[in-house]
Coordinates of C-alpha atoms in Angstrom, one line a residue:
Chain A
X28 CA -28.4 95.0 -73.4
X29 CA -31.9 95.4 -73.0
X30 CA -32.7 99.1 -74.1
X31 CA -36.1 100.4 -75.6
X32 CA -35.5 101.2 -79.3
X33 CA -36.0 104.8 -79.6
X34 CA -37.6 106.3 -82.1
X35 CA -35.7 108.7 -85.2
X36 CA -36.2 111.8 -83.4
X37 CA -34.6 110.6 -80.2
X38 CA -31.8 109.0 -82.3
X39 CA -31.2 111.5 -83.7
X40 CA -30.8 113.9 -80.6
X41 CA -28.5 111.2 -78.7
X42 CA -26.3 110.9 -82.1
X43 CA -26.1 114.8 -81.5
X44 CA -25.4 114.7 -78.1
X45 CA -22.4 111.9 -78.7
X46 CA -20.5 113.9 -81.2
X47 CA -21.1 117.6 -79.1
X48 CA -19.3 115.3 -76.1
X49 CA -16.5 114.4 -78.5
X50 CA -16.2 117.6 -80.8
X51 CA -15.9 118.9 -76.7
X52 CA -13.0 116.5 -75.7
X53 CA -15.3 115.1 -73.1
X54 CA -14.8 111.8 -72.5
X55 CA -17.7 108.7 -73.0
X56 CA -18.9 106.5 -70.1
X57 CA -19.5 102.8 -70.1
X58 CA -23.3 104.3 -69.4
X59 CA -23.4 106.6 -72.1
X60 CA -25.0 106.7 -75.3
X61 CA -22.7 105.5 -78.0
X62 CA -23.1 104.3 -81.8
X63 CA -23.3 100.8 -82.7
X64 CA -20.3 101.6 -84.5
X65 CA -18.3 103.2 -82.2
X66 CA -18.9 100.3 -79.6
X67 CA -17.9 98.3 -82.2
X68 CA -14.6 99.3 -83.4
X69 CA -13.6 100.2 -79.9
X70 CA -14.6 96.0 -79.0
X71 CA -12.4 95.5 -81.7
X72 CA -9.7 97.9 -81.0
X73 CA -9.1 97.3 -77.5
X74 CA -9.9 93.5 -78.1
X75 CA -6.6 93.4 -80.5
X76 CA -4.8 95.2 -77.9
X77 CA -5.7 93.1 -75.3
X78 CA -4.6 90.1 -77.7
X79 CA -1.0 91.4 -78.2
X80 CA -0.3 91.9 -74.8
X81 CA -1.1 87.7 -74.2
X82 CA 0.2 86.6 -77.1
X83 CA 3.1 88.8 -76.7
X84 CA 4.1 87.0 -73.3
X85 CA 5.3 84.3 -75.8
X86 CA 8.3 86.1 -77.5
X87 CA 10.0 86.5 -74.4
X88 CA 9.1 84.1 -72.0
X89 CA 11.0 81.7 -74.2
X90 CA 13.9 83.1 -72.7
X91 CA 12.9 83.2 -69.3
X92 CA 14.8 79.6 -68.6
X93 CA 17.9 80.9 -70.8
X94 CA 18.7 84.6 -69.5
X95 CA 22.0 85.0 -68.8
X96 CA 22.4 86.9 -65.4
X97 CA 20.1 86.9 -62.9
X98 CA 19.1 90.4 -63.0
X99 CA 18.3 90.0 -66.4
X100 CA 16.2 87.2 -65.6
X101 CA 14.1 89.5 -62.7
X102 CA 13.3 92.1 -65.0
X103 CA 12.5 89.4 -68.2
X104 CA 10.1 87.8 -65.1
X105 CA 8.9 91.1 -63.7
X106 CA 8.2 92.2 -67.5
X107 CA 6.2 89.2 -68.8
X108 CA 4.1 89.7 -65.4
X109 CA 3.0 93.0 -66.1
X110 CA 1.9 92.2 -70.0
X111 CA -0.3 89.4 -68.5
X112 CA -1.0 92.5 -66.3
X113 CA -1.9 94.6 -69.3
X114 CA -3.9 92.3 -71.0
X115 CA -6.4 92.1 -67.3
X116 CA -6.3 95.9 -67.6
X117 CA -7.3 95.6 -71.5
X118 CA -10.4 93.0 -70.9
X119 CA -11.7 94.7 -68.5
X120 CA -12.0 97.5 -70.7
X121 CA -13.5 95.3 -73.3
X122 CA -16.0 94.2 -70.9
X123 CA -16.8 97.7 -70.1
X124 CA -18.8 97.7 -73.6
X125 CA -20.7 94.6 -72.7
X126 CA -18.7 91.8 -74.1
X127 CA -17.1 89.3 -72.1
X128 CA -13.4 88.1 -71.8
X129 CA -14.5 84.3 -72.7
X130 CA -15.8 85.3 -76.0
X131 CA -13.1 87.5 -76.8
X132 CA -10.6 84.9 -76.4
X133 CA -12.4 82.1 -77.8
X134 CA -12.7 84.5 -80.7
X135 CA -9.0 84.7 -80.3
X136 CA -8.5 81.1 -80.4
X137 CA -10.7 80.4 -83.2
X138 CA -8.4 83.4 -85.2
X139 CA -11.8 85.3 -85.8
X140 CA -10.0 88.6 -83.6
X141 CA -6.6 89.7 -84.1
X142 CA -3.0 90.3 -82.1
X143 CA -0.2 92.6 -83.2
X144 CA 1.4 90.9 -86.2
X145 CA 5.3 91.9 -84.5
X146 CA 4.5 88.7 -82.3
X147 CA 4.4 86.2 -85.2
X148 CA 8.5 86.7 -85.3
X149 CA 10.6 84.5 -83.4
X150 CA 13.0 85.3 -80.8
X151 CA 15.9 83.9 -81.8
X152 CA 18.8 85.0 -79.4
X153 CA 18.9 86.9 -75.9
X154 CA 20.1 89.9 -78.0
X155 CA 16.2 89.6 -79.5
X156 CA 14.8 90.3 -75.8
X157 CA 16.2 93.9 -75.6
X158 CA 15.0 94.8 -79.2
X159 CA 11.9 93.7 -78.4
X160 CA 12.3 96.2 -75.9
X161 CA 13.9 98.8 -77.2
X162 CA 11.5 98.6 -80.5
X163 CA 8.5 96.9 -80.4
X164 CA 7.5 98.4 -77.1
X165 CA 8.9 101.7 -78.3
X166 CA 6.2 101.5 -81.4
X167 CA 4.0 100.6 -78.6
X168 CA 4.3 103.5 -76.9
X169 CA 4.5 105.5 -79.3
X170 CA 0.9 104.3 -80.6
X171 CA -0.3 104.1 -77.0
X172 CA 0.7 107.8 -75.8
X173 CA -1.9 108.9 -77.8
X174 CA -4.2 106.8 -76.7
X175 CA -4.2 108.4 -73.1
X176 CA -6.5 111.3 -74.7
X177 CA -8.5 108.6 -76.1
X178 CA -12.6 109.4 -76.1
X179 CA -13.3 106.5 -74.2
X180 CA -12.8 106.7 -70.6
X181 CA -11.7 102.7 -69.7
X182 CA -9.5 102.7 -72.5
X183 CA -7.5 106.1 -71.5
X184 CA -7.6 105.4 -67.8
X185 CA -6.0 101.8 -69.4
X186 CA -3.6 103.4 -71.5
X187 CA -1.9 105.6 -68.4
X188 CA -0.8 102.7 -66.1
X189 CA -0.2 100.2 -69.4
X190 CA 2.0 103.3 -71.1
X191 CA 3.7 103.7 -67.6
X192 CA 5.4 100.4 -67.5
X193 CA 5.5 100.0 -71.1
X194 CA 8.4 103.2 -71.1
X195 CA 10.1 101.3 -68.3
X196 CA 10.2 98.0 -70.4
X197 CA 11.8 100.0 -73.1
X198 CA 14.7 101.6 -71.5
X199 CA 15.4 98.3 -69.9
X200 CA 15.4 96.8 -73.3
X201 CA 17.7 99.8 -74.2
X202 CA 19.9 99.1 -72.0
X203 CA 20.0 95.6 -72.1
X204 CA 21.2 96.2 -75.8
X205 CA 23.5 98.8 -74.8
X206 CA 25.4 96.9 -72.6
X207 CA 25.4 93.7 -75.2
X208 CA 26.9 96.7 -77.8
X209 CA 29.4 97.8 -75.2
X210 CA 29.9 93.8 -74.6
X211 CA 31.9 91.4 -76.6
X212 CA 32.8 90.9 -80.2
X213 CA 30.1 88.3 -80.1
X214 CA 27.6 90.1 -78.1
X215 CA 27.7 93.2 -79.9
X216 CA 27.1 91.1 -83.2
X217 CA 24.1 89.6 -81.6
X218 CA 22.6 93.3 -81.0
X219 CA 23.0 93.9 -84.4
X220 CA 21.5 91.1 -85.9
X221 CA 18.4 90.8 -83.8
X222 CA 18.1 95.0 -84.7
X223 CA 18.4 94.0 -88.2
X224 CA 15.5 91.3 -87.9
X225 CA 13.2 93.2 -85.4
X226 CA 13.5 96.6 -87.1
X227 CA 10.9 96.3 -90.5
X228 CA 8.5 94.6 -88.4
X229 CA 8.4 97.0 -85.6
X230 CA 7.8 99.5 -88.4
X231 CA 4.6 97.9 -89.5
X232 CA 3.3 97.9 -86.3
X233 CA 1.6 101.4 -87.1
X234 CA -0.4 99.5 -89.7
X235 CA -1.0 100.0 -93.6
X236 CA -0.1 103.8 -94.8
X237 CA -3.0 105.9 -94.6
X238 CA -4.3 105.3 -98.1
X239 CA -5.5 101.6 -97.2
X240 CA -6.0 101.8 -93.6
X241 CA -9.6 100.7 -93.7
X242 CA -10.9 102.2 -89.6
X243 CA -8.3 105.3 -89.6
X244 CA -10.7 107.8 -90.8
X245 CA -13.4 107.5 -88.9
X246 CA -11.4 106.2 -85.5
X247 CA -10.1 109.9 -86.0
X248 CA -13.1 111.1 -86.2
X249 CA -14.3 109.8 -83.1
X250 CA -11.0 110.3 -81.6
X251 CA -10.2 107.2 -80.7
X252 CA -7.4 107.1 -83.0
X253 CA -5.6 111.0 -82.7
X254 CA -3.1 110.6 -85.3
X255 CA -2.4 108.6 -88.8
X256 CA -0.5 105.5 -89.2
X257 CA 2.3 107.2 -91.4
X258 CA 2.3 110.0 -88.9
X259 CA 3.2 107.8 -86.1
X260 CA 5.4 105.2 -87.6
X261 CA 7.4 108.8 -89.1
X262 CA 7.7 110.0 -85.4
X263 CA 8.9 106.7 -84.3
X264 CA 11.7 106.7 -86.9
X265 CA 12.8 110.2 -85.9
X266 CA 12.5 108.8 -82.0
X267 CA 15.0 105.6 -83.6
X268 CA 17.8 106.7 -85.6
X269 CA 19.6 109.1 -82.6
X270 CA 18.8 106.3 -80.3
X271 CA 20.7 103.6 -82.6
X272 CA 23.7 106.1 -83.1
X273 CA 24.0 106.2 -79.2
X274 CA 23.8 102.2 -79.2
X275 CA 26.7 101.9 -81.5
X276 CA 24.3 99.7 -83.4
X277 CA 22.8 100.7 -87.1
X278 CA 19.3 100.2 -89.0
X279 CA 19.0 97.9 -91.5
X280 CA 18.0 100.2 -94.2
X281 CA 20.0 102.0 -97.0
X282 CA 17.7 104.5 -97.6
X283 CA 17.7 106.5 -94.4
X284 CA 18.7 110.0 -94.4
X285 CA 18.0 113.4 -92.6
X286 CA 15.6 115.7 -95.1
X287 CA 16.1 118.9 -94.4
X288 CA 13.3 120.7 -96.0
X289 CA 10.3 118.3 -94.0
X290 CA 12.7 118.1 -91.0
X291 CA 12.0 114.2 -90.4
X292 CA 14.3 111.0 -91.4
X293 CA 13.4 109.7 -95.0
X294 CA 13.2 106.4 -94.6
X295 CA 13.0 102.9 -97.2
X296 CA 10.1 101.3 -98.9
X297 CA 8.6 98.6 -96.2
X298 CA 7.4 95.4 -97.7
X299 CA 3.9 95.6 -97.3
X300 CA 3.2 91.8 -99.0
X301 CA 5.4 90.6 -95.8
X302 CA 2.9 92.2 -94.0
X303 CA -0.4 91.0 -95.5
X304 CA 1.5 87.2 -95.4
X305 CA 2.1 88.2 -91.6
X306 CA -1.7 89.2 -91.2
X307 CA -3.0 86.5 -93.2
X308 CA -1.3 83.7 -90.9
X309 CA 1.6 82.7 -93.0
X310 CA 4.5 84.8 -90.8
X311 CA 7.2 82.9 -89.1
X312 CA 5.6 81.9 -85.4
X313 CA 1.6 82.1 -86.4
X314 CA 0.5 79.2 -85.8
X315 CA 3.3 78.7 -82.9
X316 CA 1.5 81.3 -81.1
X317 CA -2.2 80.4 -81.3
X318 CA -1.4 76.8 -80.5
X319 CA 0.3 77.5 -77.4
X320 CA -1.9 80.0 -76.2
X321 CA -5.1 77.6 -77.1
X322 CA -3.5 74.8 -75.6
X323 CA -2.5 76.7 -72.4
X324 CA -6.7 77.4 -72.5
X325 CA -7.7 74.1 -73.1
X326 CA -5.4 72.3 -70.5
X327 CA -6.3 74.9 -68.2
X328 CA -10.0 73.9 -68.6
X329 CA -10.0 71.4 -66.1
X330 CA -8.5 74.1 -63.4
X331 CA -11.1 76.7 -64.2
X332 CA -13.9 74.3 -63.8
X333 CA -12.7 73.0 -60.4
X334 CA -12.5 76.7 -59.6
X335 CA -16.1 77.2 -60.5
X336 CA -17.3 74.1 -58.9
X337 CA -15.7 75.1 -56.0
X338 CA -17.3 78.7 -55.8
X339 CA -20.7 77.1 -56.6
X340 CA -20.4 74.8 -53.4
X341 CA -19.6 77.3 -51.5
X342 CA -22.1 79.5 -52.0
X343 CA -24.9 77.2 -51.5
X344 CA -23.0 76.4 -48.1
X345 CA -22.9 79.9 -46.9
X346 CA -26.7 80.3 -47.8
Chain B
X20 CA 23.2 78.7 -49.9
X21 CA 21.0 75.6 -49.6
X22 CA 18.0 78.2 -48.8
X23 CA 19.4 80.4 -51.9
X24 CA 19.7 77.2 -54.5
X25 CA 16.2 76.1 -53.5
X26 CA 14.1 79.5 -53.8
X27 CA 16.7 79.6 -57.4
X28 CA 15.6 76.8 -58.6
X29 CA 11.6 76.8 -57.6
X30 CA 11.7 80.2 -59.1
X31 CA 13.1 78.6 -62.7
X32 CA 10.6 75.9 -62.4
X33 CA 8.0 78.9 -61.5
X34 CA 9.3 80.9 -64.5
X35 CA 9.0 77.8 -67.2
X36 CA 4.5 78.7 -66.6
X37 CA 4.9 81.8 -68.1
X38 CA 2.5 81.7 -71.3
X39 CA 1.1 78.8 -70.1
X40 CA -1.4 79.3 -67.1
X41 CA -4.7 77.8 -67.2
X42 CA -6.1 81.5 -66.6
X43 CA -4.4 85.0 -66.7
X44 CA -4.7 85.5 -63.1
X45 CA -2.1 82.8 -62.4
X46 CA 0.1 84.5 -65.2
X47 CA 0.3 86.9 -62.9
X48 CA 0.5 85.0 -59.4
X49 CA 3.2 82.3 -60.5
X50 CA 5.0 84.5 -62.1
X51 CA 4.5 87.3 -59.1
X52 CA 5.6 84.0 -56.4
X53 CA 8.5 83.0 -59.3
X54 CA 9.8 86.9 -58.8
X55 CA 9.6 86.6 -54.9
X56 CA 11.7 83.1 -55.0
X57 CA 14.7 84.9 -57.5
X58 CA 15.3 88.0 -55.1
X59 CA 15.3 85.7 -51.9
X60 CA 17.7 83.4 -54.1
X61 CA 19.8 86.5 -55.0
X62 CA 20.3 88.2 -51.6
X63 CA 20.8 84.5 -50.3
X64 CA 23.6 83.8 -52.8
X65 CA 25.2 87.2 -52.4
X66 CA 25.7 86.2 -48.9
X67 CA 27.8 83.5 -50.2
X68 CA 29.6 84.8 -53.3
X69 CA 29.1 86.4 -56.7
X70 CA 25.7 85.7 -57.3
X71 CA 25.5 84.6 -61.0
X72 CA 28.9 82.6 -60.7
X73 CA 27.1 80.4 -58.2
X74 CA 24.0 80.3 -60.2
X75 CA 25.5 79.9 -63.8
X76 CA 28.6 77.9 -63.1
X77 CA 28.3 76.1 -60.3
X78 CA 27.6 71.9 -62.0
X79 CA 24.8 69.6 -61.0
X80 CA 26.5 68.0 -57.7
X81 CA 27.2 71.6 -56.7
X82 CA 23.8 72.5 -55.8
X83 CA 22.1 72.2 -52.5
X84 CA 18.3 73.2 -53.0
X85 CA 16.1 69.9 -52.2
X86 CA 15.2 67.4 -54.7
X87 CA 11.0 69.2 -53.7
X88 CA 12.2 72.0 -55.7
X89 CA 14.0 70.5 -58.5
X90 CA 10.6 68.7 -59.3
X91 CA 9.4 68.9 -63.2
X92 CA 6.0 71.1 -63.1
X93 CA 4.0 68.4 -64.4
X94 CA 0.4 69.6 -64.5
X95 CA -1.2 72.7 -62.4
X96 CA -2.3 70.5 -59.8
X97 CA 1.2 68.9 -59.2
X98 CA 2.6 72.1 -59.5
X99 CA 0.1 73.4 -56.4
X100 CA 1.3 70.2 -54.3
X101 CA 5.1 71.0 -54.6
X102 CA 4.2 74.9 -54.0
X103 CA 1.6 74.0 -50.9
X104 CA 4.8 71.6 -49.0
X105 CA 7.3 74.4 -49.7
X106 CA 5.4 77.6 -49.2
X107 CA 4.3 75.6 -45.8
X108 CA 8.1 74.4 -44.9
X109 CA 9.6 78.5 -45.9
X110 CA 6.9 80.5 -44.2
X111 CA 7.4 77.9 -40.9
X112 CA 11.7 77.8 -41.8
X113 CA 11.6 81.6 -42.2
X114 CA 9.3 82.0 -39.0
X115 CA 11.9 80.5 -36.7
X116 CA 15.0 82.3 -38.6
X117 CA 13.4 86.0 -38.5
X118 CA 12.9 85.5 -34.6
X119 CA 16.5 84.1 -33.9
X120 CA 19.8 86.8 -34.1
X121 CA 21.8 84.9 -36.7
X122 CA 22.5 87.0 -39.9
X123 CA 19.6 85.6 -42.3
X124 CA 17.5 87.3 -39.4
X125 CA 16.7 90.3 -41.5
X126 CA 16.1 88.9 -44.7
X127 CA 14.0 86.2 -43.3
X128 CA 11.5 89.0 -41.7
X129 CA 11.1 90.3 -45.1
X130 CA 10.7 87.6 -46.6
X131 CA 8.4 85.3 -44.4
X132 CA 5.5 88.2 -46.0
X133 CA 6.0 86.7 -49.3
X134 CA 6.3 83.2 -48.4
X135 CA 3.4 83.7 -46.1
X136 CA 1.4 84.5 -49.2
X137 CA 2.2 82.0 -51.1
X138 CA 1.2 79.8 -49.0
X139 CA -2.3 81.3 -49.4
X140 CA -2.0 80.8 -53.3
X141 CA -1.2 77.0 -52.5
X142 CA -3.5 76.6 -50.0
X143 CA -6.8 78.0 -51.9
X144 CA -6.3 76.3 -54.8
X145 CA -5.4 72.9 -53.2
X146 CA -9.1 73.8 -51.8
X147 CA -10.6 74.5 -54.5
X148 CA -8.5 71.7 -56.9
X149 CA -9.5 69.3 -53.7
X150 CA -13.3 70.3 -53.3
X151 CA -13.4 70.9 -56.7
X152 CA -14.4 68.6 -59.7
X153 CA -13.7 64.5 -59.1
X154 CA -11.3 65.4 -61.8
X155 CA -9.1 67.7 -59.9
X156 CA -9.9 66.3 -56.9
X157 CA -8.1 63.1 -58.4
X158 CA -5.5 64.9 -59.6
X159 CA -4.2 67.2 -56.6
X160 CA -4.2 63.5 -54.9
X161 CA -1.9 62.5 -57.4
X162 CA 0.0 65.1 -56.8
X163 CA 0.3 65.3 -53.4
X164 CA 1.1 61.6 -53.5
X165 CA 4.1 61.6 -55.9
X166 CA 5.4 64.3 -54.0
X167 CA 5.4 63.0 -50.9
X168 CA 8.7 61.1 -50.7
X169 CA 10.2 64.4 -51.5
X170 CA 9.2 66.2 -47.8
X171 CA 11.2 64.0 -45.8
X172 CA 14.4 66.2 -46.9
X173 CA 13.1 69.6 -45.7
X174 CA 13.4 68.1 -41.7
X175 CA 17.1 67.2 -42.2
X176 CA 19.8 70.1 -40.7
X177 CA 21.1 72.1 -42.9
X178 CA 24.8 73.5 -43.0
X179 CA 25.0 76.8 -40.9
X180 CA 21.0 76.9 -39.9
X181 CA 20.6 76.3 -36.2
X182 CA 17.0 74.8 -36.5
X183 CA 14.4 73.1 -34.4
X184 CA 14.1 70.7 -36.7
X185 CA 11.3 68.7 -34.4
X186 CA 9.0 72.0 -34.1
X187 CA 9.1 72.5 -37.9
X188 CA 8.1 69.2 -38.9
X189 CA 5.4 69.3 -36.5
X190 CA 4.0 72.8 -37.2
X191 CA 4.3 71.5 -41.0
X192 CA 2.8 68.2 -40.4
X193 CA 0.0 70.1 -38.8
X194 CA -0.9 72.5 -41.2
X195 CA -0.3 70.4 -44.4
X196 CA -3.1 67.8 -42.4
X197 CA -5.0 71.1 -42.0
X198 CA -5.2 72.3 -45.3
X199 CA -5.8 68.9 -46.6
X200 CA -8.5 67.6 -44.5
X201 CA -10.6 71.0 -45.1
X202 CA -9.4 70.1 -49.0
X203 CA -11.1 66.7 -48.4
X204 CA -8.2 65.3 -49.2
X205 CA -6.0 62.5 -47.6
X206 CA -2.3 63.4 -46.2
X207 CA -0.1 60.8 -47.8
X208 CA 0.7 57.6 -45.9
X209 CA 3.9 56.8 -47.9
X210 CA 7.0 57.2 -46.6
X211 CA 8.0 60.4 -46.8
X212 CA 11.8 59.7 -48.1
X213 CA 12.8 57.4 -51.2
X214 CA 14.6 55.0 -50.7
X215 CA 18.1 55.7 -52.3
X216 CA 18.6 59.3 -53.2
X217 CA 15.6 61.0 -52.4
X218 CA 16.5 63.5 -49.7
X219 CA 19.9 63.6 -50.7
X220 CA 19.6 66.8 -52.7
X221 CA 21.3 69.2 -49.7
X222 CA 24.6 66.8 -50.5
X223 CA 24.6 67.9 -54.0
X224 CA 22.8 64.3 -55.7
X225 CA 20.0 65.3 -57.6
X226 CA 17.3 63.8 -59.4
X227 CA 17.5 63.1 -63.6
X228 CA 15.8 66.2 -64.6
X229 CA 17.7 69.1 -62.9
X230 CA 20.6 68.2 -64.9
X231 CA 18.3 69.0 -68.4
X232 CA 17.2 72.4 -66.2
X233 CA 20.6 73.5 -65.1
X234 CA 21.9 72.9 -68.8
X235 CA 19.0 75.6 -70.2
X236 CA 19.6 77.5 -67.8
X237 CA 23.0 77.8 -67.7
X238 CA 23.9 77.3 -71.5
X239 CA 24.3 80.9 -72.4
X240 CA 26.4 82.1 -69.8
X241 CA 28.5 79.3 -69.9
X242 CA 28.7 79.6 -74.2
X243 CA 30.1 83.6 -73.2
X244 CA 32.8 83.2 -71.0
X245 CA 33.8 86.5 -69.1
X246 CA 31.2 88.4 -70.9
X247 CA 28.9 90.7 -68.7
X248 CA 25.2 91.0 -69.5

């Protein structure tokens, strides 16, 4: 970025000009004017996203080799392609704000950005594929949706198509459920123990409540955040607990009931210090996760220098 | 059900990259080529019978795909080799069958698209791995080479194809030569067949490791008997 500094008054005419466009529900450019520190946290958001969608290939690809029809095993395929999909999408919108998918990932690698803490949990049977589905890419959505109205342009154009396939990945994961609740003794026992595991985690996916989420109040602001944590994560419960019912499968928590007065589900107390262990690197599958995906990077290294070798050559020869 | 066993099986082998691609644009192609291979392998299969009974409990000297297929992924470059020979042999196999009236006639037009374009993923990577680095030029030789005695089995008849087994090992001969020399690479000199059961894989004997694949593969529909996913 090589821009001339401008001076206050300037400054302070394109800082007006940026929050008319927003106040306006326009949408920002890559070429427009933007704070610092809304470059910033959008680098970092869409960065994280970006993240989760690689790191959340993991998960499920472990039971790629082990599903159990092959249908199942097209759609497990045809899903993990279009998250490796997602995250291409997700770069390039990164890039968009002038920083490059090398240095996001080696700040990936080197755990200075982070992925969606659901992927530190381990997929422990088939059954875990469809909640994965049914759940975690339900939060996902349900975050994402949002995100369409977003005040950066890349990132909502991003959020369509990734939001598109991300509500196809969930009914398949709803049905794949469904049809292990309809199944066997066995197989319906399988359903309701991976709900049981994956339903607190997909819960925190919407983050801390809104009285410690640190970038809520001013991604609001900018609108590139259009509704709180709690809000979500509240709408996502009410989405849940009919859903469930129509499994034949329940949620692990005690405290859920229907409250008539605010009109939502009351749900339990979530275990935030779980959550802060997750973040911090000490959940089930951290370091699982990052290995795998650095040593995928670093084996690779050899590939991706033959590739650029080979483009070099090549160009000189067509000179 | 040879054709369907070996597209099942490259696919598995395909599908065991996922996560672990040297760059996100082949998460997306192997996995994309791994899809391809699975719906070939399930309209072949249907042809023959319930689909995931011949996949899931059919046992290891059941199988009829060729030992190519059945071959560990090893690194990317040996994973390139065993895609170039077989893209190569299906685009050239499928060629002949979508051109002839038999009854794979329709699924072989289809499908010769996607096999032709695979073969394009094999070939410009063995081009750049080749006329790379020293270091992947070494190792796409390596690859080449240890797969070599595994080609030999594509030119034998198999049950229920009527082939011209002479024109496809030429036109395959040709092009792999092709692709190679433009690679700077050498075409193998070995023999192209083992000498005990290499090439024996469309008689249902198999080499050590697609015993360990089938068993992953296999193990939980086989631990749910009946049960319907």
């Amino acid at each position: 970025m090589t821009t001339i500094a401008p001076d206050t008054a300037s400054l302070a005419a394109l800082e007006a000009g940026f929050e008319a466009a927003v106040a306006a529900d326009e949408r920002i450019e890559p070429r427009d004017w933007m704070p610092d520190a809304y470059r910033a946290s959008l680098v970092r958001q869409i960065a994280q996203h970006a993240h989760s969608e690689i790191i959340g290939m993991q998960p499920e690809a472990n039971w790629i080799t082990r599903a159990p029809s092959l249908r199942r095993k097209a759609i497990l395929m045809a899903k993990v392609q279009d998250e490796a999909g997602h995250g291409l999408y997700l770069y390039s919108a990164a890039e968009t704000l002038g920083v490059g998918r090398d240095e996001l990932l080696d700040k990936l690698h080197s755990g200075r950005q982070k992925y969606s803490s659901i992927f530190n949990y381990p997929t422990l049977t088939w059954a875990d594929v469809g909640a994965i589905g049914w759940l975690v890419d339900g939060a996902a959505i349900t975050n994402q949706v949002p995100l369409c109205r977003c005040s950066y342009g890349p990132y909502a154009r991003a959020m369509v198509r990734v939001c598109k396939e991300e509500s196809f990945h969930q009914r398949q994961g709803y049905e794949l459920l469904l049809a292990l609740s309809r199944g066997t003794d066995a197989q319906h026992a399988m359903a309701q123990d991976a709900v049981d595991r994956w339903w607190w985690p997909s819960l925190m996916m919407f983050g801390p409540p809104d009285d410690e989420s640190a970038h809520s109040a001013r991604s609001m602001a900018w609108k590139i955040k259009r509704h709180s944590n709690d809000e979500l994560r509240q709408r996502f419960v009410d989405i849940c607990v009919p859903q469930a019912e129509s499994l034949g499968l329940t949620l692990p928590d005690p405290d859920l009931s229907w409250n008539e007065r605010r009109g939502h589900w009351d749900f339990g107390p979530i275990d935030w210090d779980e959550f802060r262990e997750v973040l911090k690197g000490n959940g089930p599958c951290n370091e699982q996760r990052i290995d795998q995906r650095r040593r995928a990077h670093e084996d690779g290294a050899w590939v991706r220098d033959a590739a650029a070798a080979y483009a070099a050559k090549h160009a000189e020869g067509n000179r | 059900m040879a054709l369907g066993d070996d597209a099942l099986v490259l696919s598995h082998r395909l599908g065991e990259w996922a996560g672990h691609a040297p760059v996100l644009e082949e998460e997306v192609a192997l996995a994309n080529i791994a899809l391809d291979l699975l719906g070939q392998a399930r309209v072949l299969l249907s042809l023959v019978g319930d689909e995931d009974e011949l996949a899931y409990l059919r046992e290891e000297r059941s199988f009829r795909n060729c030992q190519l297929v059945e071959q560990p992924n090893g690194d990317f470059a040996h994973t390139i080799a065993r895609q170039l020979y077989f893209s190569t042999y299906q685009e050239l196999l499928y060629g002949q069958l979508a051109v002839g009236d038999g009854p794979l006639a329709p699924l072989a037009a289809k499908a010769v698209k996607e096999v032709a374009y695979h073969r394009d993923h094999a070939e410009q990577w063995t081009l750049r791995l080749g006329d790379g680095t020293q270091e992947s030029h070494e190792r796409i030789q390596r690859g080449l080479d240890a797969l070599w005695r595994f080609t030999g089995e594509l030119f034998e008849p198999v049950t229920g194809l009527d082939l011209d087994l002479t024109a496809l090992h030429d036109d395959w001969i040709t092009r792999i030569a092709s692709v190679l020399t433009r690679a700077t690479l050498t075409v193998p000199q070995g023999a192209s067949r083992g000498a005990w059961t290499a090439g024996a894989g469309r008689q249902g004997l198999h080499t050590e490791s697609f015993g360990r694949m089938l068993a992953e593969m296999q193990h939980l529909h086989r631990s749910h008997p009946g049960a319907t996913w």
